[in-house]
mmCIF file of C-alpha atoms in Angstrom:
data_model
loop_
_atom_site.group_PDB
_atom_site.id
_atom_site.type_symbol
_atom_site.label_atom_id
_atom_site.label_comp_id
_atom_site.label_asym_id
_atom_site.label_seq_id
_atom_site.Cartn_x
_atom_site.Cartn_y
_atom_site.Cartn_z
ATOM 1 C CA MET A 1 0.000 0.000 0.000
ATOM 2 C CA SER A 2 1.381 3.416 -0.912
ATOM 3 C CA ASP A 3 1.985 6.149 1.649
ATOM 4 C CA ARG A 4 -0.862 8.146 0.116
ATOM 5 C CA ALA A 5 -3.306 5.222 0.315
ATOM 6 C CA ALA A 6 -2.276 4.442 3.901
ATOM 7 C CA LEU A 7 -2.741 8.063 4.951
ATOM 8 C CA LEU A 8 -6.132 8.238 3.253
ATOM 9 C CA LYS A 9 -7.231 5.006 4.942
ATOM 10 C CA GLY A 10 -6.142 6.314 8.358
ATOM 11 C CA ILE A 11 -7.832 9.672 7.816
ATOM 12 C CA ARG A 12 -11.070 7.970 6.868
ATOM 13 C CA ALA A 13 -10.931 5.587 9.839
ATOM 14 C CA TRP A 14 -10.464 8.482 12.295
ATOM 15 C CA LEU A 15 -13.254 10.457 10.597
ATOM 16 C CA VAL A 16 -15.643 7.502 10.827
ATOM 17 C CA PHE A 17 -14.787 7.140 14.529
ATOM 18 C CA PHE A 18 -15.421 10.861 15.127
ATOM 19 C CA VAL A 19 -18.697 10.860 13.166
ATOM 20 C CA VAL A 20 -19.991 7.775 14.987
ATOM 21 C CA CYS A 21 -19.269 9.462 18.335
ATOM 22 C CA LEU A 22 -20.927 12.679 17.157
ATOM 23 C CA VAL A 23 -24.032 10.818 15.960
ATOM 24 C CA LEU A 24 -24.291 8.805 19.180
ATOM 25 C CA SER A 25 -23.886 11.963 21.241
ATOM 26 C CA GLY A 26 -26.634 13.659 19.249
ATOM 27 C CA ALA A 27 -28.980 10.694 19.162
ATOM 28 C CA THR A 28 -28.942 10.465 22.962
ATOM 29 C CA ALA A 29 -30.421 13.968 23.183
ATOM 30 C CA PHE A 30 -33.762 12.782 21.747
ATOM 31 C CA PRO A 31 -34.899 10.341 24.497
ATOM 32 C CA LEU A 32 -33.639 12.327 27.512
ATOM 33 C CA VAL A 33 -36.654 11.655 29.753
ATOM 34 C CA HIS A 34 -36.397 7.888 29.313
ATOM 35 C CA GLU A 35 -32.589 7.886 29.524
ATOM 36 C CA LEU A 36 -32.613 9.689 32.856
ATOM 37 C CA ARG A 37 -35.188 7.267 34.264
ATOM 38 C CA TRP A 38 -33.050 4.310 33.128
ATOM 39 C CA THR A 39 -29.891 5.948 34.462
ATOM 40 C CA GLU A 40 -31.484 6.593 37.845
ATOM 41 C CA GLU A 41 -32.707 2.988 38.049
ATOM 42 C CA LEU A 42 -29.262 1.681 37.080
ATOM 43 C CA LEU A 43 -27.498 3.859 39.661
ATOM 44 C CA ARG A 44 -29.874 2.600 42.353
ATOM 45 C CA ALA A 45 -29.415 -1.038 41.296
ATOM 46 C CA LEU A 46 -25.623 -0.635 41.434
ATOM 47 C CA SER A 47 -25.751 1.244 44.789
ATOM 48 C CA VAL A 48 -23.766 4.109 43.251
ATOM 49 C CA GLY A 49 -25.327 6.496 45.779
ATOM 50 C CA ASP A 50 -23.309 4.824 48.539
ATOM 51 C CA HIS A 51 -20.079 5.902 46.855
ATOM 52 C CA LEU A 52 -21.099 8.945 44.799
ATOM 53 C CA PRO A 53 -24.099 10.572 46.505
ATOM 54 C CA GLY A 54 -23.590 13.846 44.629
ATOM 55 C CA LEU A 55 -23.937 12.080 41.292
ATOM 56 C CA THR A 56 -27.117 10.246 42.223
ATOM 57 C CA GLU A 57 -28.656 13.394 43.745
ATOM 58 C CA TRP A 58 -27.855 15.328 40.570
ATOM 59 C CA ILE A 59 -29.320 12.621 38.304
ATOM 60 C CA GLU A 60 -32.469 12.512 40.475
ATOM 61 C CA ARG A 61 -32.805 16.307 40.288
ATOM 62 C CA VAL A 62 -32.321 16.380 36.518
ATOM 63 C CA ARG A 63 -34.756 13.484 36.054
ATOM 64 C CA ALA A 64 -37.375 15.246 38.193
ATOM 65 C CA GLY A 65 -36.918 18.432 36.182
ATOM 66 C CA LEU A 66 -37.231 16.581 32.892
ATOM 67 C CA ASP A 67 -40.314 14.713 34.120
ATOM 68 C CA GLU A 68 -41.958 18.008 35.076
ATOM 69 C CA ALA A 69 -40.950 19.669 31.820
ATOM 70 C CA ASP A 70 -42.223 16.668 29.853
ATOM 71 C CA ALA A 71 -45.556 16.652 31.717
ATOM 72 C CA GLU A 72 -46.194 20.403 31.945
ATOM 73 C CA TYR A 73 -43.935 22.106 29.384
ATOM 74 C CA PRO A 74 -43.001 19.560 26.704
ATOM 75 C CA PHE A 75 -42.081 22.349 24.285
ATOM 76 C CA LEU A 76 -38.940 22.942 26.372
ATOM 77 C CA LEU A 77 -37.640 19.533 25.298
ATOM 78 C CA TYR A 78 -37.941 20.671 21.681
ATOM 79 C CA GLY A 79 -34.656 22.505 22.337
ATOM 80 C CA THR A 80 -32.888 19.203 22.952
ATOM 81 C CA ASP A 81 -34.412 17.850 19.733
ATOM 82 C CA TRP A 82 -32.705 20.700 17.903
ATOM 83 C CA LEU A 83 -29.484 19.957 19.781
ATOM 84 C CA ALA A 84 -29.661 16.367 18.563
ATOM 85 C CA PHE A 85 -30.431 17.501 15.024
ATOM 86 C CA ALA A 86 -27.437 19.873 15.068
ATOM 87 C CA HIS A 87 -25.138 16.974 15.996
ATOM 88 C CA LEU A 88 -26.472 14.947 13.088
ATOM 89 C CA VAL A 89 -26.111 17.824 10.623
ATOM 90 C CA ILE A 90 -22.556 18.539 11.752
ATOM 91 C CA ALA A 91 -21.756 14.831 11.342
ATOM 92 C CA VAL A 92 -22.918 15.012 7.715
ATOM 93 C CA ALA A 93 -20.448 17.857 7.077
ATOM 94 C CA PHE A 94 -17.586 15.436 7.732
ATOM 95 C CA TYR A 95 -18.450 13.582 4.532
ATOM 96 C CA GLY A 96 -16.509 16.350 2.740
ATOM 97 C CA PRO A 97 -13.158 15.532 4.360
ATOM 98 C CA TYR A 98 -13.917 11.824 4.068
ATOM 99 C CA ARG A 99 -14.302 12.227 0.298
ATOM 100 C CA ASP A 100 -11.537 14.780 -0.306
ATOM 101 C CA PRO A 101 -9.503 15.478 2.849
ATOM 102 C CA VAL A 102 -7.079 18.036 1.435
ATOM 103 C CA ARG A 103 -9.734 20.217 -0.157
ATOM 104 C CA ASN A 104 -12.052 19.974 2.867
ATOM 105 C CA ILE A 105 -9.560 20.321 5.713
ATOM 106 C CA TRP A 106 -11.498 23.418 6.764
ATOM 107 C CA VAL A 107 -14.309 21.153 8.059
ATOM 108 C CA VAL A 108 -11.829 19.419 10.376
ATOM 109 C CA GLU A 109 -10.486 22.789 11.534
ATOM 110 C CA PHE A 110 -14.062 24.003 12.094
ATOM 111 C CA GLY A 111 -14.660 20.915 14.244
ATOM 112 C CA MET A 112 -11.508 21.658 16.242
ATOM 113 C CA ILE A 113 -12.692 25.230 16.860
ATOM 114 C CA ALA A 114 -16.106 23.914 17.938
ATOM 115 C CA CYS A 115 -14.423 21.504 20.376
ATOM 116 C CA ALA A 116 -12.393 24.371 21.834
ATOM 117 C CA GLY A 117 -15.580 26.409 22.215
ATOM 118 C CA ILE A 118 -17.103 23.794 24.498
ATOM 119 C CA VAL A 119 -14.730 24.753 27.321
ATOM 120 C CA PRO A 120 -15.704 28.442 27.685
ATOM 121 C CA LEU A 121 -19.372 27.578 27.100
ATOM 122 C CA ALA A 122 -19.332 25.078 29.971
ATOM 123 C CA LEU A 123 -17.367 27.422 32.241
ATOM 124 C CA ILE A 124 -19.690 30.381 31.581
ATOM 125 C CA CYS A 125 -23.117 28.823 31.097
ATOM 126 C CA GLY A 126 -22.707 25.980 33.597
ATOM 127 C CA PRO A 127 -22.642 28.278 36.659
ATOM 128 C CA LEU A 128 -25.364 30.510 35.182
ATOM 129 C CA ARG A 129 -27.663 27.479 34.877
ATOM 130 C CA GLY A 130 -26.781 25.964 38.260
ATOM 131 C CA ILE A 131 -24.807 23.059 36.809
ATOM 132 C CA PRO A 132 -22.352 21.505 39.299
ATOM 133 C CA PHE A 133 -18.735 22.187 38.372
ATOM 134 C CA TRP A 134 -17.887 18.487 38.149
ATOM 135 C CA TRP A 135 -20.647 18.084 35.544
ATOM 136 C CA SER A 136 -19.209 20.999 33.568
ATOM 137 C CA VAL A 137 -15.886 19.141 33.633
ATOM 138 C CA ILE A 138 -17.634 16.152 32.035
ATOM 139 C CA ASP A 139 -19.085 18.471 29.389
ATOM 140 C CA MET A 140 -15.656 20.014 28.751
ATOM 141 C CA ALA A 141 -14.234 16.509 28.306
ATOM 142 C CA PHE A 142 -16.319 16.190 25.120
ATOM 143 C CA GLY A 143 -14.347 19.074 23.655
ATOM 144 C CA VAL A 144 -10.997 17.869 24.949
ATOM 145 C CA PHE A 145 -11.491 14.281 23.774
ATOM 146 C CA GLY A 146 -13.275 15.370 20.582
ATOM 147 C CA VAL A 147 -10.349 17.451 19.413
ATOM 148 C CA ILE A 148 -7.919 14.506 19.656
ATOM 149 C CA PRO A 149 -9.154 12.558 16.614
ATOM 150 C CA LEU A 150 -9.592 15.805 14.683
ATOM 151 C CA TYR A 151 -6.020 16.837 15.482
ATOM 152 C CA VAL A 152 -4.754 13.458 14.293
ATOM 153 C CA VAL A 153 -6.821 13.801 11.112
ATOM 154 C CA ARG A 154 -5.536 17.336 10.474
ATOM 155 C CA GLN A 155 -1.909 16.213 10.871
ATOM 156 C CA ARG A 156 -2.466 13.332 8.457
ATOM 157 C CA ILE A 157 -4.220 15.584 5.952
ATOM 158 C CA LYS A 158 -1.222 17.940 6.040
ATOM 159 C CA ARG A 159 1.081 14.973 5.340
ATOM 160 C CA LEU A 160 -1.211 13.819 2.540
ATOM 161 C CA GLU A 161 -1.189 17.333 1.101
ATOM 162 C CA ALA A 162 2.607 17.356 1.122
ATOM 163 C CA LEU A 163 2.680 14.006 -0.717
ATOM 164 C CA THR A 164 0.268 15.150 -3.391
ATOM 165 C CA ALA A 165 1.565 18.715 -3.879
ATOM 166 C CA PRO A 166 3.001 19.293 -7.333
ATOM 167 C CA VAL A 167 6.775 19.530 -7.398
ATOM 168 C CA ALA A 168 7.885 23.012 -8.427
ATOM 169 C CA ALA A 169 10.131 23.182 -11.448
ATOM 170 C CA ILE A 170 13.718 23.925 -10.515
ATOM 171 C CA PRO A 171 15.191 26.598 -12.758
ATOM 172 C CA VAL A 172 18.229 25.487 -14.686
ATOM 173 C CA PRO A 173 21.076 28.055 -14.674
ATOM 174 C CA GLY A 174 21.578 29.587 -18.077
ATOM 175 C CA GLY A 175 18.455 27.892 -19.376
#
């Protein structure tokens, strides 16, 4: 396998991994009410509250809030439907670098900027919305861990670009 083919294969594998994670992250925003009920039941069954009472109290509070919103104000959950949709739409954008990485490197760089933006968003909006700091750290981890595959992809695209760049003609003295 040529260097170019190996780089392209690696780029595509990392992009597929990133897109799958992005889609899964988005898809979980649709059934939030049910997910929180299942999560609360699982935490109880595993006695997590004995070791991490703050986590179980937070999950119970969020579940109660979602139950009330679902029962009395279901239109509020429409916002999380749009959040899920945005994840899916952004995932589709990564088809460009999958197809032609060098020409569409900007999509990867856009994704890296978006990952970096998660940190200030969590640090600013988390406290404004009463989110515990440790939960904001979990949210920030999505940006930190999300940028890793994109950084790897960007580095490989740059190497691929160098392999496929046309060689400049070297002037011949006196020619």
